[in-house]
C-alpha cells in the first residue's frame, strides 16, 4: 500500500515535470521583469479592492509562488532577494550581485547583453538602490552606493532610469564625474523632466540613454513622483527601437511599495501599488501587441506583515501591519507570454533566474 502510494506520487511528480519541459517552450525575444519591492499577496489584494476590484495583474495567465529566504536569513532583504533573481544564487542579506563568499557573479542582464540583447533598468528608487543594482553591479554591501554607481556605468546597460544623481556627480570617495563619463561614453542624458524624456525622438539619438530622476531618492507617487509609468512605456519603446528585433531584457521596479510597508503607511502603499499596476498595464499592452515578449511580475519579499481584517468592505479596508520589517511569506509570481508556463508551481526565488535564462536559451547559446 505504502509502495503504491509512493509510486503514485512519483508518477504524479514525473507527470508534472513532463507537462512543460522548459526547453520545448516557446522562446520569447524579450523579457520584461517587473518587481514590486515588498509586494506580498495582501498588498496586491488591498490594491485590488482599493481600485474598484480590478488590477491589470489579473491579466496574467500563469501564477506561481516562490520561497524567498536568503543564504543567511529566513527573512530576506532586497539585495539578496534581487541577486537571487539576477544571478540564481542564495546569498547573504546586503549582497549585490555577489555570492555568499562575496565573489562576483555574472547577472542575467550582463549575460543577455553579451548575447546581443539590449538591456534596461527602471526604478522609482535611486538606480543604485539594491534591486536595480543587483542586475548590473557587484558589491559586498548594498550601502556602497558610490562604488555601485561605477559598476552601473561600466555595465553598459542600454537604458537606466531612476534617482541617485549625486552618487554619479557629487562623490565623496573620489573626484570622478560619472555623469560626464556617461556622456562621453555615448549616453544621451535626460534629467529631472519626464517631458524632456517623452519628447526625445529615439531614431535621432545614440543607442544608450540615462534619465536620472532625482539627486537622491525620488519622492513618493502621492507627493508628486509621476515618472515611473511614462518612463517605463518610453523605455520599452526605446529598447524595442534599438534592439531591431534582436530582443531585450529589462527590469522595472516599483521600489516604494516596500518603503510604505516599512512606514506602516497604508495609503502610501496603496498609491504605490496602483501606480505599479499601471506599469503592469504598459508591459502587458506591449506584450499583447508584440507577441514575443515574456512578462514576469513578482516581489523580492513582503514588507510590513500586512493583513486585511474583519470589518473590511470593498471601499474601506481594515488593514493592519504586524511589523516594520520584511516577512518570510511566500511571494506570488505572475507570467504572461511565450515561456510563461514554466512559472507555475512552487519553487525557490533562484529558479526565477534559471527559468528566465532557459526561456531566452541563454543556457544553451552560451559558448
Ligand atoms: Mg528595491
Ligand atoms: Zn525593505
CSV table of C-alpha atoms and ligand atoms in Angstrom, one decimal:
chain,number,residue,atom,x,y,z
A,1,UNK,CA,0.0,0.0,0.0
A,2,UNK,CA,2.7,2.4,1.0
A,3,UNK,CA,4.7,1.4,-2.1
A,4,UNK,CA,1.7,2.1,-4.3
A,5,UNK,CA,1.3,5.5,-2.6
A,6,UNK,CA,5.0,6.3,-3.2
A,7,UNK,CA,4.9,5.2,-6.8
A,8,UNK,CA,1.7,7.2,-7.4
A,9,UNK,CA,3.4,10.2,-6.0
A,10,UNK,CA,6.4,9.5,-8.3
A,11,UNK,CA,4.2,9.3,-11.3
A,12,UNK,CA,2.4,12.5,-10.4
A,13,UNK,CA,5.6,14.4,-10.0
A,14,UNK,CA,7.1,12.9,-13.2
A,15,UNK,CA,4.0,14.0,-15.0
A,16,UNK,CA,4.1,17.5,-13.6
A,17,UNK,CA,7.7,17.8,-14.8
A,18,UNK,CA,6.8,16.4,-18.2
A,19,UNK,CA,3.9,18.7,-18.9
A,20,UNK,CA,6.1,21.6,-19.6
A,21,UNK,CA,9.8,20.7,-20.3
A,22,UNK,CA,11.2,24.2,-20.3
A,23,UNK,CA,13.4,23.9,-23.3
A,24,UNK,CA,10.5,22.9,-25.5
A,25,UNK,CA,8.5,26.0,-24.5
A,26,UNK,CA,8.1,28.8,-27.0
A,27,UNK,CA,11.1,31.2,-26.9
A,28,UNK,CA,10.3,34.9,-26.2
A,29,UNK,CA,12.5,37.5,-27.8
A,30,UNK,CA,12.1,39.9,-24.9
A,31,UNK,CA,11.8,39.6,-21.2
A,32,UNK,CA,10.3,42.4,-19.0
A,33,UNK,CA,10.7,41.5,-15.3
A,34,UNK,CA,8.5,43.6,-13.0
A,35,UNK,CA,9.4,43.7,-9.3
A,36,UNK,CA,7.1,45.3,-6.8
A,37,UNK,CA,9.5,45.6,-3.8
A,38,UNK,CA,7.8,44.4,-0.7
A,39,UNK,CA,4.6,43.5,-2.6
A,40,UNK,CA,3.0,40.4,-1.0
A,41,UNK,CA,-0.4,39.0,-1.6
A,42,UNK,CA,-2.0,41.3,1.0
A,43,UNK,CA,-0.6,44.3,-0.8
A,44,UNK,CA,-1.9,43.1,-4.1
A,45,UNK,CA,-5.3,42.3,-2.6
A,46,UNK,CA,-5.5,45.7,-0.9
A,47,UNK,CA,-4.5,47.4,-4.1
A,48,UNK,CA,-7.2,45.5,-6.0
A,49,UNK,CA,-10.1,46.2,-3.6
A,50,UNK,CA,-9.0,49.9,-3.4
A,51,UNK,CA,-9.1,50.1,-7.2
A,52,UNK,CA,-12.8,49.1,-7.8
A,53,UNK,CA,-11.9,45.4,-7.5
A,54,UNK,CA,-9.7,45.3,-10.6
A,55,UNK,CA,-5.9,45.3,-11.2
A,56,UNK,CA,-4.2,44.7,-14.5
A,57,UNK,CA,-2.3,42.0,-12.6
A,58,UNK,CA,-5.5,39.9,-13.3
A,59,UNK,CA,-4.5,39.7,-17.0
A,60,UNK,CA,-1.5,37.4,-16.3
A,61,UNK,CA,-2.0,33.8,-17.5
A,62,UNK,CA,0.2,31.9,-15.1
A,63,UNK,CA,0.7,32.1,-11.4
A,64,UNK,CA,3.3,30.5,-9.1
A,65,UNK,CA,4.9,31.1,-5.7
A,66,UNK,CA,8.5,31.5,-4.7
A,67,UNK,CA,10.3,30.8,-1.5
A,68,UNK,CA,12.3,33.9,-0.8
A,69,UNK,CA,14.6,33.1,2.2
A,70,UNK,CA,18.2,34.2,1.7
A,71,UNK,CA,21.5,32.4,2.4
A,72,UNK,CA,21.8,33.7,6.0
A,73,UNK,CA,18.3,34.6,7.0
A,74,UNK,CA,14.8,33.2,6.6
A,75,UNK,CA,13.7,36.8,6.1
A,76,UNK,CA,15.5,38.2,3.0
A,77,UNK,CA,16.4,41.8,2.2
A,78,UNK,CA,16.0,43.3,-1.2
A,79,UNK,CA,19.7,42.9,-2.1
A,80,UNK,CA,19.8,39.1,-1.6
A,81,UNK,CA,16.3,38.9,-3.0
A,82,UNK,CA,17.2,40.7,-6.2
A,83,UNK,CA,20.5,38.8,-6.5
A,84,UNK,CA,18.6,35.5,-6.4
A,85,UNK,CA,16.6,36.7,-9.5
A,86,UNK,CA,19.7,38.2,-11.3
A,87,UNK,CA,22.3,35.6,-10.5
A,88,UNK,CA,20.4,32.5,-9.4
A,89,UNK,CA,22.1,32.1,-6.0
A,90,UNK,CA,21.0,32.4,-2.4
A,91,UNK,CA,23.4,35.0,-0.9
A,92,UNK,CA,23.6,36.9,2.4
A,93,UNK,CA,21.4,39.9,3.1
A,94,UNK,CA,23.0,43.1,1.8
A,95,UNK,CA,24.9,41.3,-1.1
A,96,UNK,CA,24.7,43.0,-4.6
A,97,UNK,CA,25.4,40.6,-7.4
A,98,UNK,CA,27.9,38.5,-5.4
A,99,UNK,CA,27.7,35.1,-3.8
A,100,UNK,CA,27.9,34.2,-0.1
A,101,UNK,CA,31.7,34.4,-0.4
A,102,UNK,CA,31.4,37.9,-1.9
A,103,UNK,CA,32.6,36.6,-5.3
A,104,UNK,CA,31.1,38.5,-8.3
A,105,UNK,CA,28.6,36.5,-10.4
A,106,UNK,CA,27.5,37.4,-13.9
A,107,UNK,CA,24.0,38.7,-13.9
A,108,UNK,CA,21.3,37.7,-16.4
A,109,UNK,CA,21.3,41.3,-17.7
A,110,UNK,CA,25.0,41.1,-18.3
A,111,UNK,CA,24.7,37.7,-20.0
A,112,UNK,CA,21.8,38.9,-22.1
A,113,UNK,CA,23.9,41.9,-23.2
A,114,UNK,CA,26.8,39.6,-24.2
A,115,UNK,CA,24.4,37.7,-26.3
A,116,UNK,CA,23.4,40.8,-28.2
A,117,UNK,CA,20.2,41.7,-26.4
A,118,UNK,CA,19.5,45.3,-25.4
A,119,UNK,CA,19.1,45.9,-21.7
A,120,UNK,CA,17.3,48.3,-19.4
A,121,UNK,CA,16.7,49.1,-15.7
A,122,UNK,CA,13.9,51.4,-14.5
A,123,UNK,CA,13.1,52.1,-10.8
A,124,UNK,CA,11.2,54.5,-8.6
A,125,UNK,CA,14.2,54.5,-6.2
A,126,UNK,CA,17.7,55.6,-7.0
A,127,UNK,CA,19.2,53.5,-9.8
A,128,UNK,CA,22.0,52.4,-7.4
A,129,UNK,CA,19.5,51.0,-4.8
A,130,UNK,CA,19.6,47.3,-4.0
A,131,UNK,CA,17.0,46.0,-6.5
A,132,UNK,CA,18.2,47.6,-9.8
A,133,UNK,CA,21.9,47.5,-8.6
A,134,UNK,CA,21.8,43.7,-8.2
A,135,UNK,CA,21.3,43.4,-12.0
A,136,UNK,CA,24.3,45.5,-13.1
A,137,UNK,CA,26.7,45.8,-10.1
A,138,UNK,CA,28.7,43.7,-7.8
A,139,UNK,CA,29.4,44.8,-4.3
A,140,UNK,CA,29.8,43.2,-0.9
A,141,UNK,CA,27.4,45.8,0.5
A,142,UNK,CA,24.3,47.4,-0.7
A,143,UNK,CA,25.2,50.7,1.0
A,144,UNK,CA,28.3,51.3,-1.1
A,145,UNK,CA,26.3,53.5,-3.5
A,146,UNK,CA,29.2,55.4,-5.0
A,147,UNK,CA,31.1,52.1,-5.8
A,148,UNK,CA,27.9,50.6,-7.1
A,149,UNK,CA,27.4,53.6,-9.5
A,150,UNK,CA,30.8,52.9,-11.1
A,151,UNK,CA,29.6,49.4,-11.8
A,152,UNK,CA,26.3,50.8,-13.2
A,153,UNK,CA,28.3,52.9,-15.7
A,154,UNK,CA,30.7,50.1,-16.6
A,155,UNK,CA,27.8,47.7,-17.1
A,156,UNK,CA,26.8,49.5,-20.3
A,157,UNK,CA,23.1,48.9,-19.6
A,158,UNK,CA,21.4,50.5,-22.6
A,159,UNK,CA,18.8,52.5,-20.7
A,160,UNK,CA,18.8,53.4,-17.0
A,161,UNK,CA,16.1,55.4,-15.3
A,162,UNK,CA,16.0,56.2,-11.6
A,163,UNK,CA,17.2,58.6,-9.0
A,164,UNK,CA,20.6,59.0,-7.3
A,165,UNK,CA,22.3,61.6,-9.5
A,166,UNK,CA,24.5,62.6,-6.5
A,167,UNK,CA,26.2,59.2,-6.5
A,168,UNK,CA,27.4,60.0,-10.0
A,169,UNK,CA,28.5,63.6,-9.8
A,170,UNK,CA,28.8,64.7,-6.2
A,171,UNK,CA,31.0,61.9,-5.0
A,172,UNK,CA,32.9,61.6,-1.7
A,173,UNK,CA,35.1,58.5,-2.4
A,174,UNK,CA,36.8,60.0,-5.5
A,175,UNK,CA,36.7,63.1,-7.7
A,176,UNK,CA,35.2,61.3,-10.7
A,177,UNK,CA,32.3,62.8,-12.5
A,178,UNK,CA,30.4,59.7,-13.7
A,179,UNK,CA,27.7,61.9,-15.2
A,180,UNK,CA,30.3,63.3,-17.6
A,181,UNK,CA,31.8,59.8,-18.1
A,182,UNK,CA,28.3,58.6,-19.1
A,183,UNK,CA,28.1,61.4,-21.6
A,184,UNK,CA,31.5,60.8,-23.1
A,185,UNK,CA,30.8,57.0,-23.5
A,186,UNK,CA,27.8,57.8,-25.7
A,187,UNK,CA,24.9,58.1,-23.3
A,188,UNK,CA,22.2,60.6,-24.1
A,189,UNK,CA,21.2,62.1,-20.8
A,190,UNK,CA,17.8,63.5,-19.7
A,191,UNK,CA,17.3,64.7,-16.2
A,192,UNK,CA,14.6,65.9,-13.9
A,193,UNK,CA,11.9,66.2,-16.6
A,194,UNK,CA,9.7,63.5,-17.9
A,195,UNK,CA,8.5,65.9,-20.6
A,196,UNK,CA,12.1,66.0,-21.8
A,197,UNK,CA,12.2,62.3,-22.0
A,198,UNK,CA,8.8,61.9,-23.6
A,199,UNK,CA,9.7,64.2,-26.4
A,200,UNK,CA,13.0,62.6,-27.4
A,201,UNK,CA,13.0,61.0,-30.9
A,202,UNK,CA,14.8,57.7,-30.3
A,203,UNK,CA,15.7,57.4,-34.0
A,204,UNK,CA,17.7,60.6,-33.7
A,205,UNK,CA,19.9,59.7,-30.8
A,206,UNK,CA,22.5,57.1,-30.0
A,207,UNK,CA,21.9,53.6,-28.5
A,208,UNK,CA,22.3,54.5,-24.9
A,209,UNK,CA,20.1,56.5,-22.6
A,210,UNK,CA,20.2,57.6,-19.0
A,211,UNK,CA,17.4,59.5,-17.2
A,212,UNK,CA,18.4,60.4,-13.6
A,213,UNK,CA,15.2,61.5,-12.0
A,214,UNK,CA,16.4,63.0,-8.7
A,215,UNK,CA,19.5,64.0,-6.7
A,216,UNK,CA,18.9,61.3,-4.1
A,217,UNK,CA,15.8,59.1,-3.7
A,218,UNK,CA,12.8,60.1,-5.7
A,219,UNK,CA,9.8,61.2,-3.7
A,220,UNK,CA,6.6,59.1,-3.4
A,221,UNK,CA,3.9,58.9,-6.0
A,222,UNK,CA,1.4,60.7,-3.8
A,223,UNK,CA,3.9,63.5,-3.2
A,224,UNK,CA,4.4,64.1,-6.9
A,225,UNK,CA,6.7,61.5,-8.4
A,226,UNK,CA,4.9,60.6,-11.7
A,227,UNK,CA,7.6,59.3,-13.9
A,228,UNK,CA,7.5,55.6,-13.4
A,229,UNK,CA,4.6,54.8,-15.7
A,230,UNK,CA,5.5,57.1,-18.7
A,231,UNK,CA,9.2,56.3,-18.3
A,232,UNK,CA,8.5,52.5,-18.3
A,233,UNK,CA,6.5,53.0,-21.5
A,234,UNK,CA,9.2,55.0,-23.2
A,235,UNK,CA,12.0,52.7,-22.0
A,236,UNK,CA,10.1,49.7,-23.6
A,237,UNK,CA,9.8,51.8,-26.8
A,238,UNK,CA,13.5,52.7,-26.7
A,239,UNK,CA,14.6,49.1,-26.3
A,240,UNK,CA,12.1,48.0,-29.0
A,241,UNK,CA,13.6,50.5,-31.4
A,242,UNK,CA,17.2,50.0,-30.5
A,243,UNK,CA,17.1,46.1,-30.4
A,244,UNK,CA,15.9,46.0,-34.0
A,245,UNK,CA,14.1,42.7,-33.4
A,246,UNK,CA,17.1,41.0,-31.7
A,247,UNK,CA,15.4,41.2,-28.3
A,248,UNK,CA,15.8,42.9,-24.9
A,249,UNK,CA,15.9,42.2,-21.2
A,250,UNK,CA,14.6,44.8,-18.8
A,251,UNK,CA,13.7,45.1,-15.1
A,252,UNK,CA,11.3,47.7,-13.9
A,253,UNK,CA,10.8,48.1,-10.2
A,254,UNK,CA,8.0,49.7,-8.1
A,255,UNK,CA,10.5,50.4,-5.4
A,256,UNK,CA,8.5,52.2,-2.8
A,257,UNK,CA,5.7,49.7,-2.0
A,258,UNK,CA,8.4,48.4,0.3
A,259,UNK,CA,9.1,51.8,1.9
A,260,UNK,CA,5.4,52.2,2.6
A,261,UNK,CA,5.5,48.8,4.3
A,262,UNK,CA,8.4,49.9,6.5
A,263,UNK,CA,6.5,53.1,7.4
A,264,UNK,CA,3.3,51.1,8.1
A,265,UNK,CA,1.6,53.7,5.9
A,266,UNK,CA,-1.4,52.0,4.2
A,267,UNK,CA,-2.4,55.0,2.0
A,268,UNK,CA,1.2,55.4,0.8
A,269,UNK,CA,1.3,51.7,0.0
A,270,UNK,CA,-2.0,51.8,-1.9
A,271,UNK,CA,-0.9,54.7,-4.1
A,272,UNK,CA,2.4,53.0,-4.9
A,273,UNK,CA,0.6,49.7,-5.7
A,274,UNK,CA,-1.9,51.4,-8.0
A,275,UNK,CA,0.9,53.2,-9.9
A,276,UNK,CA,2.8,49.9,-10.2
A,277,UNK,CA,-0.3,48.3,-11.7
A,278,UNK,CA,-0.2,50.9,-14.4
A,279,UNK,CA,3.3,49.7,-15.2
A,280,UNK,CA,1.9,46.2,-15.4
A,281,UNK,CA,-0.7,47.6,-17.9
A,282,UNK,CA,2.0,49.2,-20.0
A,283,UNK,CA,4.1,46.0,-20.1
A,284,UNK,CA,1.1,43.7,-20.8
A,285,UNK,CA,-0.3,46.0,-23.5
A,286,UNK,CA,3.2,45.9,-25.2
A,287,UNK,CA,3.5,42.2,-24.8
A,288,UNK,CA,0.0,41.6,-26.2
A,289,UNK,CA,0.7,43.6,-29.3
A,290,UNK,CA,4.3,42.3,-29.7
A,291,UNK,CA,3.6,38.6,-29.2
A,292,UNK,CA,7.2,37.8,-28.5
A,293,UNK,CA,7.6,39.2,-25.0
A,294,UNK,CA,7.6,37.3,-21.7
A,295,UNK,CA,6.4,39.5,-18.8
A,296,UNK,CA,7.1,38.3,-15.3
A,297,UNK,CA,5.8,40.1,-12.2
A,298,UNK,CA,6.9,39.3,-8.7
A,299,UNK,CA,8.3,40.7,-5.5
A,300,UNK,CA,11.5,40.1,-3.6
A,301,UNK,CA,9.6,39.7,-0.3
A,302,UNK,CA,6.6,41.0,1.6
A,303,UNK,CA,7.1,44.1,3.8
A,304,UNK,CA,5.0,45.0,6.9
A,305,UNK,CA,3.2,41.7,7.6
A,306,UNK,CA,0.1,43.3,6.2
A,307,UNK,CA,-3.3,41.7,6.9
A,308,UNK,CA,-6.8,42.7,5.8
A,309,UNK,CA,-9.1,42.2,8.7
A,310,UNK,CA,-12.7,41.6,9.7
A,311,UNK,CA,-14.9,44.7,9.3
A,312,UNK,CA,-13.4,45.4,5.9
A,313,UNK,CA,-15.6,46.4,3.0
A,314,UNK,CA,-14.6,46.8,-0.7
A,315,UNK,CA,-14.2,50.5,-0.4
A,316,UNK,CA,-13.0,50.7,3.2
A,317,UNK,CA,-10.4,48.1,4.3
A,318,UNK,CA,-9.5,47.5,7.9
A,319,UNK,CA,-5.8,46.7,7.3
A,320,UNK,CA,-3.1,46.2,9.9
A,321,UNK,CA,0.7,45.9,9.6
A,322,UNK,CA,2.3,43.5,12.1
A,323,UNK,CA,5.9,44.6,11.7
A,324,UNK,CA,8.0,47.4,10.2
A,325,UNK,CA,10.4,44.8,8.7
A,326,UNK,CA,10.2,42.3,5.9
A,327,UNK,CA,8.4,39.0,6.4
A,328,UNK,CA,9.1,35.4,5.1
A,329,UNK,CA,5.8,34.6,3.5
A,330,UNK,CA,5.9,33.0,0.0
A,331,UNK,CA,5.6,35.5,-2.8
A,332,UNK,CA,3.3,35.2,-5.9
A,333,UNK,CA,4.9,35.1,-9.4
A,334,UNK,CA,2.8,36.1,-12.4
A,335,UNK,CA,3.8,35.4,-16.0
A,336,UNK,CA,2.4,36.2,-19.5
A,337,UNK,CA,3.6,35.4,-23.0
A,338,UNK,CA,5.8,32.8,-24.6
A,339,UNK,CA,7.5,30.7,-22.0
A,340,UNK,CA,5.1,31.8,-19.2
A,341,UNK,CA,4.1,28.2,-18.4
A,342,UNK,CA,7.3,27.4,-16.7
A,343,UNK,CA,6.5,29.9,-13.9
A,344,UNK,CA,3.6,27.8,-12.5
A,345,UNK,CA,4.2,25.8,-9.3
A,346,UNK,CA,6.2,26.5,-6.1
A,347,UNK,CA,9.9,27.0,-6.3
A,348,UNK,CA,12.9,28.8,-4.9
A,349,UNK,CA,13.4,32.5,-5.8
A,350,UNK,CA,16.6,31.5,-7.5
A,351,UNK,CA,14.6,29.4,-10.0
A,352,UNK,CA,13.2,32.7,-11.5
A,353,UNK,CA,16.8,33.3,-12.8
A,354,UNK,CA,17.1,29.8,-14.3
A,355,UNK,CA,13.6,29.9,-15.8
A,356,UNK,CA,14.3,33.3,-17.5
A,357,UNK,CA,17.7,32.1,-18.7
A,358,UNK,CA,16.1,28.9,-20.1
A,359,UNK,CA,13.3,31.0,-21.8
A,360,UNK,CA,15.9,33.1,-23.5
A,361,UNK,CA,18.0,29.9,-24.3
A,362,UNK,CA,21.0,31.6,-22.6
A,363,UNK,CA,21.8,28.2,-21.1
A,364,UNK,CA,22.4,26.6,-24.5
A,365,UNK,CA,23.5,29.6,-26.6
A,366,UNK,CA,26.4,30.2,-24.2
A,367,UNK,CA,29.8,29.3,-25.7
B,1,LIG,MG1,14.0,47.7,-4.1
B,2,LIG,ZN1,12.6,46.9,2.6
